[in-house]
mmCIF file of C-alpha atoms and ligand atoms in Angstrom:
data_model
loop_
_atom_site.group_PDB
_atom_site.id
_atom_site.type_symbol
_atom_site.label_atom_id
_atom_site.label_comp_id
_atom_site.label_asym_id
_atom_site.label_seq_id
_atom_site.Cartn_x
_atom_site.Cartn_y
_atom_site.Cartn_z
ATOM 1 C CA MET A 1 12.277 -21.220 -10.240
ATOM 2 C CA SER A 2 10.169 -23.960 -8.785
ATOM 3 C CA THR A 3 8.110 -26.004 -11.140
ATOM 4 C CA VAL A 4 5.818 -27.257 -8.468
ATOM 5 C CA SER A 5 2.584 -25.162 -8.813
ATOM 6 C CA GLN A 6 0.925 -23.983 -5.802
ATOM 7 C CA PRO A 7 -2.789 -24.606 -5.486
ATOM 8 C CA LYS A 8 -4.904 -21.486 -6.023
ATOM 9 C CA PRO A 9 -5.774 -19.652 -2.813
ATOM 10 C CA VAL A 10 -9.090 -20.405 -1.351
ATOM 11 C CA TYR A 11 -10.634 -16.861 -1.434
ATOM 12 C CA LEU A 12 -13.382 -16.578 1.368
ATOM 13 C CA ASP A 13 -13.582 -12.850 1.565
ATOM 14 C CA TYR A 14 -16.172 -11.843 -0.964
ATOM 15 C CA ALA A 15 -17.918 -9.453 1.410
ATOM 16 C CA ALA A 16 -14.782 -7.279 1.098
ATOM 17 C CA ALA A 17 -14.600 -7.436 -2.657
ATOM 18 C CA THR A 18 -15.860 -9.552 -5.431
ATOM 19 C CA PRO A 19 -14.330 -10.118 -8.823
ATOM 20 C CA VAL A 20 -15.930 -8.388 -11.845
ATOM 21 C CA ASP A 21 -18.160 -10.732 -13.582
ATOM 22 C CA GLY A 22 -17.087 -11.338 -17.326
ATOM 23 C CA ARG A 23 -20.556 -10.181 -18.576
ATOM 24 C CA VAL A 24 -20.140 -6.971 -16.568
ATOM 25 C CA LEU A 25 -16.639 -6.462 -17.926
ATOM 26 C CA SER A 26 -17.944 -6.942 -21.413
ATOM 27 C CA ALA A 27 -20.609 -4.391 -20.992
ATOM 28 C CA MET A 28 -18.045 -1.830 -19.701
ATOM 29 C CA ARG A 29 -15.535 -2.374 -22.459
ATOM 30 C CA PRO A 30 -16.639 0.105 -25.083
ATOM 31 C CA TYR A 31 -16.751 2.991 -22.685
ATOM 32 C CA TRP A 32 -13.042 3.159 -21.951
ATOM 33 C CA SER A 33 -11.693 4.160 -25.277
ATOM 34 C CA ASP A 34 -14.485 4.168 -27.878
ATOM 35 C CA ILE A 35 -17.165 6.313 -26.130
ATOM 36 C CA TYR A 36 -15.162 8.431 -23.927
ATOM 37 C CA ALA A 37 -16.490 11.992 -24.215
ATOM 38 C CA ASN A 38 -17.481 13.893 -21.133
ATOM 39 C CA PRO A 39 -21.236 13.407 -20.675
ATOM 40 C CA SER A 40 -21.689 17.058 -19.929
ATOM 41 C CA ALA A 41 -20.090 18.399 -23.089
ATOM 42 C CA LEU A 42 -22.214 19.670 -26.152
ATOM 43 C CA THR A 43 -20.841 17.502 -28.896
ATOM 44 C CA ALA A 44 -22.411 14.475 -30.586
ATOM 45 C CA SER A 45 -19.814 12.162 -28.861
ATOM 46 C CA ALA A 46 -20.844 13.553 -25.544
ATOM 47 C CA GLY A 47 -24.502 12.901 -26.364
ATOM 48 C CA ALA A 48 -23.679 9.226 -26.689
ATOM 49 C CA ALA A 49 -21.890 9.207 -23.340
ATOM 50 C CA ARG A 50 -24.856 11.124 -21.743
ATOM 51 C CA ARG A 51 -27.439 8.689 -23.215
ATOM 52 C CA THR A 52 -25.399 5.825 -21.858
ATOM 53 C CA VAL A 53 -25.381 7.258 -18.362
ATOM 54 C CA GLU A 54 -29.108 7.958 -18.565
ATOM 55 C CA ASP A 55 -29.841 4.520 -19.821
ATOM 56 C CA ALA A 56 -27.869 2.973 -16.908
ATOM 57 C CA ARG A 57 -29.827 5.256 -14.471
ATOM 58 C CA ARG A 58 -33.147 3.883 -15.893
ATOM 59 C CA ARG A 59 -31.780 0.365 -15.380
ATOM 60 C CA VAL A 60 -30.710 0.931 -11.889
ATOM 61 C CA ALA A 61 -33.899 2.692 -11.045
ATOM 62 C CA ARG A 62 -35.950 -0.303 -12.389
ATOM 63 C CA GLN A 63 -34.012 -2.751 -10.069
ATOM 64 C CA ILE A 64 -34.960 -0.508 -7.090
ATOM 65 C CA GLY A 65 -38.548 0.141 -8.260
ATOM 66 C CA ALA A 66 -37.665 3.750 -8.552
ATOM 67 C CA LYS A 67 -37.804 6.744 -10.954
ATOM 68 C CA PRO A 68 -34.561 7.631 -12.733
ATOM 69 C CA TYR A 69 -34.378 11.027 -11.074
ATOM 70 C CA GLN A 70 -34.320 9.285 -7.710
ATOM 71 C CA ILE A 71 -30.907 7.762 -8.408
ATOM 72 C CA ILE A 72 -27.695 9.740 -7.634
ATOM 73 C CA PHE A 73 -24.552 7.903 -8.888
ATOM 74 C CA THR A 74 -21.534 8.032 -6.444
ATOM 75 C CA SER A 75 -18.139 6.454 -6.199
ATOM 76 C CA GLY A 76 -19.559 3.787 -3.928
ATOM 77 C CA ALA A 77 -21.284 3.021 -0.652
ATOM 78 C CA THR A 78 -18.999 5.266 1.460
ATOM 79 C CA GLU A 79 -19.895 8.317 -0.455
ATOM 80 C CA ALA A 80 -23.542 7.352 -0.691
ATOM 81 C CA ASN A 81 -23.724 6.830 3.058
ATOM 82 C CA ASN A 82 -21.972 10.123 3.741
ATOM 83 C CA LEU A 83 -24.421 12.034 1.219
ATOM 84 C CA ALA A 84 -27.409 10.377 2.893
ATOM 85 C CA LEU A 85 -26.456 11.334 6.421
ATOM 86 C CA LYS A 86 -24.782 14.655 6.051
ATOM 87 C CA GLY A 87 -26.913 15.731 3.101
ATOM 88 C CA ALA A 88 -30.336 14.942 4.686
ATOM 89 C CA MET A 89 -29.371 16.174 8.211
ATOM 90 C CA ALA A 90 -28.136 19.480 6.754
ATOM 91 C CA LYS A 91 -31.362 19.942 4.925
ATOM 92 C CA LEU A 92 -33.816 18.539 7.566
ATOM 93 C CA GLY A 93 -32.072 19.411 10.777
ATOM 94 C CA GLY A 94 -33.179 17.645 13.919
ATOM 95 C CA HIS A 95 -31.831 14.469 15.370
ATOM 96 C CA LEU A 96 -30.399 11.213 13.877
ATOM 97 C CA LEU A 97 -30.746 7.574 15.011
ATOM 98 C CA VAL A 98 -28.254 4.953 13.667
ATOM 99 C CA SER A 99 -28.134 1.220 14.566
ATOM 100 C CA ALA A 100 -25.104 0.087 16.554
ATOM 101 C CA VAL A 101 -24.171 -2.348 13.861
ATOM 102 C CA GLU A 102 -23.648 0.033 10.963
ATOM 103 C CA HIS A 103 -20.526 0.168 8.786
ATOM 104 C CA GLU A 104 -18.016 2.801 9.667
ATOM 105 C CA SER A 105 -19.114 4.828 6.524
ATOM 106 C CA VAL A 106 -22.376 5.477 8.480
ATOM 107 C CA LEU A 107 -21.087 5.628 12.044
ATOM 108 C CA GLU A 108 -18.333 8.149 11.298
ATOM 109 C CA PRO A 109 -20.550 10.741 9.618
ATOM 110 C CA ALA A 110 -23.076 10.148 12.382
ATOM 111 C CA ARG A 111 -20.425 11.022 14.949
ATOM 112 C CA GLN A 112 -20.274 14.465 13.351
ATOM 113 C CA LEU A 113 -23.940 14.964 13.780
ATOM 114 C CA LYS A 114 -26.370 14.868 16.850
ATOM 115 C CA HIS A 115 -27.153 11.203 17.061
ATOM 116 C CA ASP A 116 -28.028 8.219 19.279
ATOM 117 C CA LEU A 117 -27.355 4.530 18.731
ATOM 118 C CA ILE A 118 -30.113 1.873 18.391
ATOM 119 C CA PRO A 119 -29.029 -1.232 20.262
ATOM 120 C CA VAL A 120 -29.360 -4.781 18.844
ATOM 121 C CA ASN A 121 -30.012 -8.083 20.843
ATOM 122 C CA LYS A 122 -27.553 -10.968 21.024
ATOM 123 C CA TYR A 123 -28.808 -12.377 17.778
ATOM 124 C CA GLY A 124 -27.757 -9.100 16.084
ATOM 125 C CA GLU A 125 -31.360 -7.984 15.422
ATOM 126 C CA LEU A 126 -32.711 -4.582 16.009
ATOM 127 C CA GLU A 127 -35.899 -4.794 18.020
ATOM 128 C CA VAL A 128 -38.577 -2.413 16.748
ATOM 129 C CA GLU A 129 -40.085 -1.922 20.233
ATOM 130 C CA ARG A 130 -36.778 -0.605 21.415
ATOM 131 C CA LEU A 131 -36.442 1.675 18.481
ATOM 132 C CA LYS A 132 -39.974 3.133 19.199
ATOM 133 C CA LYS A 133 -38.749 4.257 22.491
ATOM 134 C CA LEU A 134 -35.889 6.149 20.998
ATOM 135 C CA ILE A 135 -37.812 8.243 18.479
ATOM 136 C CA GLY A 136 -38.701 11.730 19.632
ATOM 137 C CA ASP A 137 -40.266 14.641 17.959
ATOM 138 C CA ARG A 138 -36.870 15.977 16.902
ATOM 139 C CA THR A 139 -35.820 12.755 15.117
ATOM 140 C CA SER A 140 -35.590 13.286 11.494
ATOM 141 C CA LEU A 141 -33.576 10.398 10.108
ATOM 142 C CA ILE A 142 -33.097 6.740 11.046
ATOM 143 C CA SER A 143 -30.274 4.851 9.377
ATOM 144 C CA VAL A 144 -30.305 0.981 9.625
ATOM 145 C CA ILE A 145 -28.158 -1.418 7.643
ATOM 146 C CA HIS A 146 -29.949 -4.036 5.617
ATOM 147 C CA VAL A 147 -27.610 -7.029 5.337
ATOM 148 C CA SER A 148 -24.702 -6.835 7.746
ATOM 149 C CA ASN A 149 -21.282 -6.895 6.164
ATOM 150 C CA GLU A 150 -19.910 -8.605 9.333
ATOM 151 C CA THR A 151 -22.519 -11.106 10.425
ATOM 152 C CA GLY A 152 -24.864 -11.433 7.553
ATOM 153 C CA VAL A 153 -27.849 -10.706 9.708
ATOM 154 C CA ILE A 154 -30.813 -8.904 7.896
ATOM 155 C CA GLN A 155 -32.596 -6.145 9.722
ATOM 156 C CA PRO A 156 -36.365 -5.885 9.663
ATOM 157 C CA LEU A 157 -36.515 -2.835 7.408
ATOM 158 C CA ALA A 158 -40.256 -3.300 6.414
ATOM 159 C CA GLU A 159 -41.266 -3.525 10.113
ATOM 160 C CA ILE A 160 -39.247 -0.418 10.907
ATOM 161 C CA ALA A 161 -40.822 1.453 7.993
ATOM 162 C CA GLY A 162 -44.269 0.446 9.416
ATOM 163 C CA LEU A 163 -43.301 2.049 12.763
ATOM 164 C CA ILE A 164 -42.082 5.147 10.827
ATOM 165 C CA ARG A 165 -45.523 5.490 9.016
ATOM 166 C CA GLU A 166 -47.181 5.329 12.485
ATOM 167 C CA VAL A 167 -45.032 8.026 13.847
ATOM 168 C CA ARG A 168 -45.602 10.218 10.744
ATOM 169 C CA ARG A 169 -49.458 9.924 11.228
ATOM 170 C CA ASP A 170 -49.162 10.729 14.900
ATOM 171 C CA ARG A 171 -46.945 13.846 14.069
ATOM 172 C CA ILE A 172 -49.528 14.975 11.528
ATOM 173 C CA GLY A 173 -52.250 14.546 14.041
ATOM 174 C CA ARG A 174 -50.357 16.648 16.575
ATOM 175 C CA GLY A 175 -49.296 19.297 14.127
ATOM 176 C CA VAL A 176 -45.583 18.370 14.326
ATOM 177 C CA LYS A 177 -44.025 19.403 11.018
ATOM 178 C CA ARG A 178 -40.762 17.490 11.073
ATOM 179 C CA PRO A 179 -40.390 14.615 8.590
ATOM 180 C CA LEU A 180 -39.093 11.192 9.561
ATOM 181 C CA LEU A 181 -37.067 9.226 6.933
ATOM 182 C CA LEU A 182 -35.550 5.803 6.732
ATOM 183 C CA HIS A 183 -32.044 5.340 5.100
ATOM 184 C CA SER A 184 -30.534 1.901 4.675
ATOM 185 C CA ASP A 185 -27.019 0.859 3.662
ATOM 186 C CA ALA A 186 -27.958 -2.033 1.366
ATOM 187 C CA ALA A 187 -24.426 -2.365 -0.096
ATOM 188 C CA GLN A 188 -24.268 -6.167 0.731
ATOM 189 C CA SER A 189 -27.965 -6.873 -0.118
ATOM 190 C CA PRO A 190 -28.499 -7.287 -3.923
ATOM 191 C CA LEU A 191 -26.909 -10.800 -4.284
ATOM 192 C CA THR A 192 -29.318 -12.528 -1.925
ATOM 193 C CA ASN A 193 -32.174 -9.979 -1.214
ATOM 194 C CA ASP A 194 -34.854 -7.987 -3.030
ATOM 195 C CA ILE A 195 -33.938 -4.320 -2.999
ATOM 196 C CA LYS A 196 -37.270 -2.748 -4.214
ATOM 197 C CA ALA A 197 -37.423 0.425 -2.097
ATOM 198 C CA HIS A 198 -41.286 0.341 -1.690
ATOM 199 C CA ARG A 199 -41.042 -3.303 -0.337
ATOM 200 C CA LEU A 200 -38.221 -2.387 2.109
ATOM 201 C CA GLY A 201 -39.929 0.936 2.987
ATOM 202 C CA THR A 202 -36.670 2.974 2.464
ATOM 203 C CA ASP A 203 -36.763 6.595 1.707
ATOM 204 C CA LEU A 204 -32.964 6.572 1.048
ATOM 205 C CA MET A 205 -30.795 3.567 0.174
ATOM 206 C CA THR A 206 -27.108 3.069 -0.439
ATOM 207 C CA LEU A 207 -25.789 0.497 -3.131
ATOM 208 C CA SER A 208 -22.361 -0.411 -4.256
ATOM 209 C CA ALA A 209 -21.017 -2.118 -7.422
ATOM 210 C CA GLN A 210 -17.966 -3.769 -6.080
ATOM 211 C CA LYS A 211 -19.879 -6.121 -3.634
ATOM 212 C CA ILE A 212 -21.977 -7.605 -6.444
ATOM 213 C CA TYR A 213 -19.445 -8.603 -9.071
ATOM 214 C CA GLY A 214 -19.226 -4.986 -10.477
ATOM 215 C CA PRO A 215 -16.278 -2.558 -10.587
ATOM 216 C CA LYS A 216 -14.873 -0.744 -7.640
ATOM 217 C CA GLY A 217 -15.546 3.001 -7.702
ATOM 218 C CA ALA A 218 -19.319 2.915 -8.511
ATOM 219 C CA GLY A 219 -22.587 2.951 -6.515
ATOM 220 C CA CYS A 220 -25.584 5.107 -5.864
ATOM 221 C CA LEU A 221 -27.794 6.720 -3.423
ATOM 222 C CA TYR A 222 -31.522 6.230 -4.009
ATOM 223 C CA VAL A 223 -33.629 9.141 -2.517
ATOM 224 C CA ARG A 224 -37.300 9.185 -2.805
ATOM 225 C CA ASP A 225 -37.336 12.981 -2.954
ATOM 226 C CA PRO A 226 -33.922 14.643 -3.897
ATOM 227 C CA ARG A 227 -35.168 17.875 -2.278
ATOM 228 C CA TRP A 228 -34.346 16.189 1.054
ATOM 229 C CA LEU A 229 -30.612 16.373 0.342
ATOM 230 C CA SER A 230 -28.040 19.126 0.279
ATOM 231 C CA PRO A 231 -24.992 18.389 -1.825
ATOM 232 C CA GLN A 232 -21.705 17.293 -0.099
ATOM 233 C CA MET A 233 -19.598 17.611 -3.299
ATOM 234 C CA HIS A 234 -19.654 20.971 -5.055
ATOM 235 C CA GLY A 235 -18.537 21.787 -8.549
ATOM 236 C CA GLY A 236 -20.020 21.382 -12.074
ATOM 237 C CA GLY A 237 -23.589 20.514 -10.920
ATOM 238 C CA GLN A 238 -23.849 16.965 -12.302
ATOM 239 C CA GLU A 239 -26.344 14.592 -10.631
ATOM 240 C CA LEU A 240 -29.080 17.216 -10.169
ATOM 241 C CA GLY A 241 -26.394 19.285 -8.468
ATOM 242 C CA LEU A 242 -26.161 16.706 -5.707
ATOM 243 C CA ARG A 243 -22.902 15.163 -6.673
ATOM 244 C CA SER A 244 -20.705 17.241 -8.872
ATOM 245 C CA GLY A 245 -17.956 15.493 -10.825
ATOM 246 C CA THR A 246 -17.613 13.948 -14.291
ATOM 247 C CA GLU A 247 -19.623 10.724 -14.325
ATOM 248 C CA PRO A 248 -17.321 7.674 -14.581
ATOM 249 C CA VAL A 249 -19.256 6.124 -17.552
ATOM 250 C CA PRO A 250 -17.660 2.601 -17.681
ATOM 251 C CA GLN A 251 -18.206 2.063 -13.870
ATOM 252 C CA ILE A 252 -21.814 3.300 -14.120
ATOM 253 C CA VAL A 253 -22.490 0.892 -17.003
ATOM 254 C CA GLY A 254 -20.832 -1.906 -15.004
ATOM 255 C CA PHE A 255 -22.876 -1.071 -11.872
ATOM 256 C CA ALA A 256 -26.144 -1.262 -13.897
ATOM 257 C CA ALA A 257 -25.099 -4.547 -15.477
ATOM 258 C CA ALA A 258 -24.054 -6.060 -12.115
ATOM 259 C CA LEU A 259 -27.340 -5.101 -10.433
ATOM 260 C CA GLU A 260 -29.306 -6.649 -13.265
ATOM 261 C CA LEU A 261 -27.166 -9.784 -13.100
ATOM 262 C CA ALA A 262 -27.578 -9.966 -9.224
ATOM 263 C CA ALA A 263 -31.403 -9.865 -9.655
ATOM 264 C CA LEU A 264 -31.352 -12.585 -12.483
ATOM 265 C CA LYS A 265 -29.143 -14.910 -10.358
ATOM 266 C CA ARG A 266 -30.596 -14.168 -7.005
ATOM 267 C CA PRO A 267 -32.657 -17.408 -6.588
ATOM 268 C CA SER A 268 -29.876 -19.734 -7.649
ATOM 269 C CA ARG A 269 -27.226 -17.984 -5.601
ATOM 270 C CA GLN A 270 -29.450 -17.922 -2.543
ATOM 271 C CA LYS A 271 -29.734 -21.688 -2.914
ATOM 272 C CA LYS A 272 -26.134 -22.369 -3.521
ATOM 273 C CA PHE A 273 -25.039 -20.054 -0.597
ATOM 274 C CA GLN A 274 -27.566 -21.642 1.790
ATOM 275 C CA ALA A 275 -26.249 -25.129 0.891
ATOM 276 C CA LEU A 276 -22.602 -23.913 1.378
ATOM 277 C CA TYR A 277 -23.591 -22.313 4.769
ATOM 278 C CA GLU A 278 -25.199 -25.618 5.978
ATOM 279 C CA HIS A 279 -22.220 -27.552 4.809
ATOM 280 C CA LEU A 280 -19.849 -25.268 6.705
ATOM 281 C CA ILE A 281 -21.779 -25.515 9.911
ATOM 282 C CA ALA A 282 -22.007 -29.278 9.749
ATOM 283 C CA ARG A 283 -18.303 -29.525 8.950
ATOM 284 C CA LEU A 284 -17.368 -27.312 11.889
ATOM 285 C CA ALA A 285 -19.713 -29.196 14.295
ATOM 286 C CA ALA A 286 -17.886 -32.399 13.194
ATOM 287 C CA LYS A 287 -14.253 -31.119 13.263
ATOM 288 C CA GLN A 288 -14.097 -28.006 15.441
ATOM 289 C CA PRO A 289 -17.217 -28.320 17.705
ATOM 290 C CA ASP A 290 -16.346 -25.333 19.985
ATOM 291 C CA VAL A 291 -16.451 -22.864 17.067
ATOM 292 C CA ARG A 292 -19.814 -21.017 17.146
ATOM 293 C CA VAL A 293 -21.641 -18.538 14.968
ATOM 294 C CA ASN A 294 -21.903 -14.996 16.221
ATOM 295 C CA ALA A 295 -25.249 -13.362 15.793
ATOM 296 C CA PRO A 296 -27.235 -16.617 15.288
ATOM 297 C CA SER A 297 -30.288 -14.835 13.855
ATOM 298 C CA ARG A 298 -32.594 -16.860 11.650
ATOM 299 C CA HIS A 299 -32.868 -13.770 9.389
ATOM 300 C CA ARG A 300 -29.542 -13.962 7.597
ATOM 301 C CA ALA A 301 -27.847 -13.792 4.356
ATOM 302 C CA PRO A 302 -26.125 -17.298 4.181
ATOM 303 C CA HIS A 303 -22.924 -16.119 2.416
ATOM 304 C CA ILE A 304 -21.578 -13.934 5.314
ATOM 305 C CA VAL A 305 -20.636 -15.811 8.496
ATOM 306 C CA SER A 306 -19.011 -14.524 11.726
ATOM 307 C CA LEU A 307 -17.314 -17.342 13.599
ATOM 308 C CA LEU A 308 -16.079 -17.206 17.144
ATOM 309 C CA VAL A 309 -12.886 -19.435 17.613
ATOM 310 C CA PRO A 310 -12.569 -19.740 21.436
ATOM 311 C CA GLY A 311 -9.151 -18.837 22.705
ATOM 312 C CA ALA A 312 -7.890 -17.635 19.358
ATOM 313 C CA ASP A 313 -6.396 -14.318 18.134
ATOM 314 C CA GLY A 314 -8.372 -13.602 15.103
ATOM 315 C CA GLU A 315 -5.640 -11.473 13.365
ATOM 316 C CA ALA A 316 -2.963 -14.184 13.965
ATOM 317 C CA LEU A 317 -5.377 -16.895 12.693
ATOM 318 C CA VAL A 318 -6.060 -14.742 9.438
ATOM 319 C CA MET A 319 -2.269 -14.603 8.834
ATOM 320 C CA ALA A 320 -1.635 -18.221 9.577
ATOM 321 C CA LEU A 321 -4.540 -19.302 7.314
ATOM 322 C CA ASP A 322 -3.250 -16.910 4.582
ATOM 323 C CA GLN A 323 0.113 -18.750 4.692
ATOM 324 C CA ARG A 324 -1.833 -21.929 3.947
ATOM 325 C CA GLY A 325 -3.606 -20.324 1.096
ATOM 326 C CA ILE A 326 -6.893 -19.621 2.827
ATOM 327 C CA GLU A 327 -8.066 -16.028 2.633
ATOM 328 C CA VAL A 328 -10.531 -14.905 5.273
ATOM 329 C CA ALA A 329 -11.161 -11.734 7.285
ATOM 330 C CA THR A 330 -11.296 -10.848 11.058
ATOM 331 C CA GLY A 331 -14.151 -8.264 11.126
ATOM 332 C CA SER A 332 -14.765 -6.049 8.260
ATOM 333 C CA ALA A 333 -11.786 -5.420 5.970
ATOM 334 C CA CYS A 334 -12.497 -1.707 5.729
ATOM 335 C CA ALA A 335 -11.903 -1.425 9.488
ATOM 336 C CA ALA A 336 -9.074 -3.872 9.466
ATOM 337 C CA ALA A 337 -6.439 -1.173 10.124
ATOM 338 C CA GLY A 338 -7.831 -0.345 13.596
ATOM 339 C CA ASP A 339 -6.783 -2.164 16.778
ATOM 340 C CA ALA A 340 -10.137 -1.804 18.516
ATOM 341 C CA PRO A 341 -12.429 -4.840 18.560
ATOM 342 C CA SER A 342 -15.343 -4.713 15.986
ATOM 343 C CA HIS A 343 -18.022 -2.434 17.323
ATOM 344 C CA VAL A 344 -20.629 -4.757 15.545
ATOM 345 C CA LEU A 345 -19.453 -7.710 17.642
ATOM 346 C CA THR A 346 -19.365 -5.822 20.958
ATOM 347 C CA ALA A 347 -22.849 -4.461 20.172
ATOM 348 C CA LEU A 348 -24.040 -8.081 20.251
ATOM 349 C CA GLY A 349 -22.701 -8.492 23.748
ATOM 350 C CA LEU A 350 -19.372 -10.152 22.861
ATOM 351 C CA THR A 351 -16.506 -9.352 25.140
ATOM 352 C CA ARG A 352 -13.348 -7.657 23.580
ATOM 353 C CA THR A 353 -11.605 -11.021 23.905
ATOM 354 C CA GLU A 354 -14.388 -12.808 22.020
ATOM 355 C CA ALA A 355 -14.603 -10.111 19.345
ATOM 356 C CA ALA A 356 -10.902 -10.445 18.896
ATOM 357 C CA ALA A 357 -11.232 -14.253 18.428
ATOM 358 C CA THR A 358 -13.613 -13.853 15.463
ATOM 359 C CA LEU A 359 -13.195 -14.766 11.811
ATOM 360 C CA ARG A 360 -15.495 -13.572 9.035
ATOM 361 C CA ILE A 361 -16.043 -16.052 6.169
ATOM 362 C CA SER A 362 -17.866 -14.855 3.020
ATOM 363 C CA PHE A 363 -18.668 -17.105 0.052
ATOM 364 C CA GLY A 364 -18.986 -16.227 -3.575
ATOM 365 C CA THR A 365 -20.283 -17.737 -6.832
ATOM 366 C CA ALA A 366 -16.992 -19.647 -7.332
ATOM 367 C CA THR A 367 -16.862 -21.060 -3.774
ATOM 368 C CA THR A 368 -17.144 -24.932 -3.502
ATOM 369 C CA VAL A 369 -17.724 -27.437 -0.673
ATOM 370 C CA ARG A 370 -14.166 -28.379 -1.086
ATOM 371 C CA ASP A 371 -13.059 -24.825 -0.391
ATOM 372 C CA LEU A 372 -14.923 -24.963 2.881
ATOM 373 C CA ASP A 373 -13.435 -28.257 3.870
ATOM 374 C CA ARG A 374 -9.895 -26.971 3.126
ATOM 375 C CA PHE A 375 -10.709 -23.986 5.370
ATOM 376 C CA VAL A 376 -11.985 -26.179 8.226
ATOM 377 C CA ALA A 377 -8.993 -28.486 7.970
ATOM 378 C CA ALA A 378 -6.551 -25.503 7.897
ATOM 379 C CA LEU A 379 -8.266 -23.988 10.968
ATOM 380 C CA GLY A 380 -7.702 -27.212 12.728
ATOM 381 C CA GLU A 381 -3.962 -27.104 11.879
ATOM 382 C CA VAL A 382 -3.379 -23.422 12.888
ATOM 383 C CA ARG A 383 -5.289 -23.219 16.159
HETATM 384 N N1 PMP B 401 -21.284 -0.446 3.670
HETATM 385 C C1 PMP B 401 -21.163 -1.696 3.812
HETATM 386 C C2 PMP B 401 -22.255 -2.559 4.343
HETATM 387 C C3 PMP B 401 -20.066 -2.359 3.299
HETATM 388 O O1 PMP B 401 -19.905 -3.669 3.405
HETATM 389 C C4 PMP B 401 -18.998 -1.536 2.770
HETATM 390 C C5 PMP B 401 -17.724 -2.218 2.224
HETATM 391 N N2 PMP B 401 -17.105 -2.984 3.205
HETATM 392 C C6 PMP B 401 -19.124 -0.212 2.569
HETATM 393 C C7 PMP B 401 -20.417 0.390 3.177
HETATM 394 C C8 PMP B 401 -18.116 0.678 2.051
HETATM 395 O O2 PMP B 401 -18.116 0.503 0.697
HETATM 396 P P1 PMP B 401 -17.104 1.171 -0.366
HETATM 397 O O3 PMP B 401 -15.742 0.923 0.250
HETATM 398 O O4 PMP B 401 -17.330 0.515 -1.593
HETATM 399 O O5 PMP B 401 -17.340 2.521 -0.300
#
């Protein structure tokens, strides 16, 4: 066995998964083997588990500025997105609009429904005027991601919600009965952005614990009026009958703790991530001047950066960097199995070759300037 210790890998793939924060882990600990009864049972132990879930629901609701009954716990963002789209469209009928830069867990359910795509500009931003032209009297749901998991671009949800209010007023005036709702996949948002539903203007919103230093296997769908949804998971009738299945108490507690921690740490993390972003861009400009940022919107979460490395094969770069102990992604890790270029990048107008020459770098709380310098140096070696 070699006695020479390898340096720890530089992990720059936090948008795919974060570690669980120690404080979150401590909060979860009692619920594995001390308080383990089924929250739906009738015993005293079950009562303790049920109160724990309801306390977590109140805490999650508070972070969203919602009422507890508006929170439906799910296994994560994929399930929440499926429930939002399939559940609302089954109940409301009509037509669906989704942005061209959604995560697959929105796009794939949309493909099973009547839908159209809302384009984005070369900066990765949805333009509200273009959306306006796509809304018809049959449109009942619009789904727009908040912070992009591939580019970090933040979509103008409040502005979109303003347009939706206008459309609703116009429909009432003309006696058109169909509702129009806004859903947003905000799985990547809580670390850097406020997620109060009334400020964003969302009627439905997806959150996930595993992107915010919480456990995998937990998340929620916020829904302003649960009567808009029909269940997609049938069984014991948990979660207002909208999501049957025994509640995973430790994960739910961990999710609530992670969301509170995200809000508490948001200002300092924003500052740290912004400084890291600026350092990365300056370092690249000095050492790899032809590398450029895809979707160069000013409205962005600084910890998720999509880089075009001209002439490179992104997948080969990821593997070569991995061998040097630098862990990055091509597009989104969840779609990494597919051969097709990222639909998010081609939606910005990148060619297939450019999209395939892209790396995604995402920072976390443990990332240092030195980590970024090691990445830039290694990139120079492997190109
Ligand atoms: N939406 C977004 C924006 C994401 O980044 C992810 C995870 N990559 C998901 C949905 C899916 O999350 P999960 O795998 O936790 O269900």
